[in-house]
PDB file of C-alpha atoms in Angstrom:
ATOM      1  CA  MET A  23     -15.055  -4.819   8.036  1.00 48.00           C
ATOM      2  CA  THR A  24     -13.787  -7.928   9.866  1.00 49.00           C
ATOM      3  CA  SER A  25     -12.723 -11.437   8.493  1.00 50.00           C
ATOM      4  CA  PRO A  26     -14.097 -14.819   9.138  1.00 57.00           C
ATOM      5  CA  THR A  27     -11.010 -14.997  11.808  1.00 58.00           C
ATOM      6  CA  GLY A  28     -12.308 -11.964  13.613  1.00 62.00           C
ATOM      7  CA  GLY A  29      -9.654  -9.687  12.594  1.00 65.00           C
ATOM      8  CA  LEU A  30      -9.852  -6.519  10.333  1.00 68.00           C
ATOM      9  CA  ALA A  31     -10.060  -7.603   6.317  1.00 68.00           C
ATOM     10  CA  PRO A  32      -7.787  -6.215   4.011  1.00 72.00           C
ATOM     11  CA  ALA A  33      -9.013  -3.177   1.816  1.00 71.00           C
ATOM     12  CA  PRO A  34     -10.275  -4.341  -1.499  1.00 85.00           C
ATOM     13  CA  LEU A  35      -8.181  -3.208  -4.471  1.00 91.00           C
ATOM     14  CA  PRO A  36      -9.141   0.227  -5.676  1.00 95.00           C
ATOM     15  CA  ALA A  37     -10.791   0.404  -9.247  1.00 94.00           C
ATOM     16  CA  LEU A  38      -7.695   2.456 -10.634  1.00 96.00           C
ATOM     17  CA  PRO A  39      -4.910  -0.025 -11.734  1.00 96.00           C
ATOM     18  CA  ALA A  40      -1.679   0.403  -9.876  1.00 96.00           C
ATOM     19  CA  ALA A  41       0.393   1.222 -12.838  1.00 97.00           C
ATOM     20  CA  GLN A  42      -1.930   4.372 -13.500  1.00 97.00           C
ATOM     21  CA  ALA A  43      -1.474   5.117  -9.569  1.00 97.00           C
ATOM     22  CA  VAL A  44       2.132   4.936  -9.813  1.00 98.00           C
ATOM     23  CA  ASP A  45       1.837   7.552 -12.946  1.00 97.00           C
ATOM     24  CA  LYS A  46      -0.415   9.990 -10.881  1.00 97.00           C
ATOM     25  CA  ALA A  47       1.624   9.837  -7.765  1.00 97.00           C
ATOM     26  CA  ALA A  48       4.687  10.637  -9.478  1.00 97.00           C
ATOM     27  CA  GLY A  49       2.985  13.279 -11.127  1.00 97.00           C
ATOM     28  CA  ALA A  50       1.744  14.755  -7.805  1.00 96.00           C
ATOM     29  CA  VAL A  51       5.359  15.897  -7.045  1.00 97.00           C
ATOM     30  CA  SER A  52       7.282  17.697  -9.806  1.00 95.00           C
ATOM     31  CA  GLY A  53      10.182  15.447 -10.660  1.00 96.00           C
ATOM     32  CA  GLY A  54       9.240  12.808  -8.176  1.00 97.00           C
ATOM     33  CA  LYS A  55       9.805   9.165  -8.113  1.00 98.00           C
ATOM     34  CA  VAL A  56       7.546   6.636  -6.544  1.00 98.00           C
ATOM     35  CA  GLU A  57       9.430   4.736  -3.975  1.00 97.00           C
ATOM     36  CA  SER A  58       6.256   2.583  -2.488  1.00 97.00           C
ATOM     37  CA  LEU A  59       2.717   2.137  -3.388  1.00 97.00           C
ATOM     38  CA  LEU A  60      -0.121   0.359  -0.732  1.00 96.00           C
ATOM     39  CA  VAL A  61      -3.677   0.099  -0.644  1.00 95.00           C
ATOM     40  CA  VAL A  62      -5.404   2.028   2.299  1.00 94.00           C
ATOM     41  CA  THR A  63      -8.935   2.223   3.310  1.00 90.00           C
ATOM     42  CA  GLN A  64     -10.718   5.388   2.014  1.00 82.00           C
ATOM     43  CA  GLN A  65     -12.792   7.442   4.266  1.00 75.00           C
ATOM     44  CA  GLY A  66     -16.292   6.220   4.348  1.00 74.00           C
ATOM     45  CA  ASP A  67     -15.978   3.062   2.062  1.00 75.00           C
ATOM     46  CA  GLY A  68     -13.907   1.427  -0.546  1.00 86.00           C
ATOM     47  CA  SER A  69     -10.270   2.052  -0.859  1.00 94.00           C
ATOM     48  CA  ALA A  70      -7.672   4.432  -2.042  1.00 96.00           C
ATOM     49  CA  TRP A  71      -3.792   4.354  -3.188  1.00 97.00           C
ATOM     50  CA  GLN A  72      -0.965   5.756  -1.010  1.00 97.00           C
ATOM     51  CA  ALA A  73       2.350   6.464  -2.363  1.00 97.00           C
ATOM     52  CA  VAL A  74       5.674   7.676  -0.935  1.00 97.00           C
ATOM     53  CA  VAL A  75       7.196   9.893  -3.664  1.00 97.00           C
ATOM     54  CA  LEU A  76      10.621  11.192  -3.306  1.00 97.00           C
ATOM     55  CA  GLY A  77      11.039  14.540  -4.786  1.00 96.00           C
ATOM     56  CA  PRO A  78      14.395  15.525  -6.603  1.00 96.00           C
ATOM     57  CA  ASP A  79      15.134  17.751  -3.563  1.00 95.00           C
ATOM     58  CA  GLY A  80      15.343  14.740  -1.177  1.00 94.00           C
ATOM     59  CA  VAL A  81      11.901  15.459   0.397  1.00 95.00           C
ATOM     60  CA  ARG A  82       9.642  12.575   0.587  1.00 96.00           C
ATOM     61  CA  HIS A  83       5.582  13.096   0.263  1.00 97.00           C
ATOM     62  CA  ALA A  84       2.713  11.158   1.222  1.00 97.00           C
ATOM     63  CA  VAL A  85       0.391  11.163  -1.605  1.00 97.00           C
ATOM     64  CA  THR A  86      -3.099   9.545  -1.476  1.00 96.00           C
ATOM     65  CA  LEU A  87      -5.222   8.771  -4.397  1.00 97.00           C
ATOM     66  CA  ALA A  88      -8.738   8.095  -4.947  1.00 95.00           C
ATOM     67  CA  GLY A  89      -9.219   4.723  -5.658  1.00 94.00           C
ATOM     68  CA  THR A  90     -11.840   5.115  -8.256  1.00 93.00           C
ATOM     69  CA  ASP A  91     -10.017   7.901 -10.646  1.00 95.00           C
ATOM     70  CA  GLY A  92      -6.811   8.550  -9.105  1.00 95.00           C
ATOM     71  CA  THR A  93      -7.363  12.223  -8.175  1.00 95.00           C
ATOM     72  CA  ALA A  94      -4.889  13.212  -5.469  1.00 95.00           C
ATOM     73  CA  THR A  95      -6.703  13.670  -2.042  1.00 94.00           C
ATOM     74  CA  SER A  96      -3.642  14.513  -0.057  1.00 95.00           C
ATOM     75  CA  ASN A  97       0.067  15.288  -0.614  1.00 96.00           C
ATOM     76  CA  THR A  98       1.897  15.784   2.722  1.00 95.00           C
ATOM     77  CA  VAL A  99       5.680  16.155   3.164  1.00 95.00           C
ATOM     78  CA  ALA A 100       6.775  12.941   5.032  1.00 79.00           C
ATOM     79  CA  VAL A 101      10.513  12.845   5.830  1.00 57.00           C
ATOM     80  CA  ARG A 102      13.612  14.465   4.272  1.00 56.00           C
ATOM     81  CA  GLY A 103      16.165  11.652   3.153  1.00 53.00           C
ATOM     82  CA  PRO A 104      19.279  11.263   4.658  1.00 60.00           C
ATOM     83  CA  GLU A 105      22.040  13.869   3.729  1.00 58.00           C
ATOM     84  CA  THR A 106      25.040  12.828   1.805  1.00 52.00           C
ATOM     85  CA  THR A 107      28.524  14.167   2.342  1.00 49.00           C
ATOM     86  CA  ARG A 108      31.331  14.389  -0.347  1.00 48.00           C
TER      87      ARG A 108
END
């Protein structure tokens, strides 16, 4: 999809509201907290939500949710958070 200026147009907002996407993404990682949420193009057509979820163990997960119903379509370990020393 291209915009009138010739660049790529942004993905449309998914049907699933952002607040529900946050809840579903946090639920995909036990004890997780959502750090960020963004709209991504869904394979084929449409859009999906992608969230970065920080687990209680400091591990970040990239969680992708279907834009229609919030089904988790992927949950990939991203990056471990910085270690703290005492």
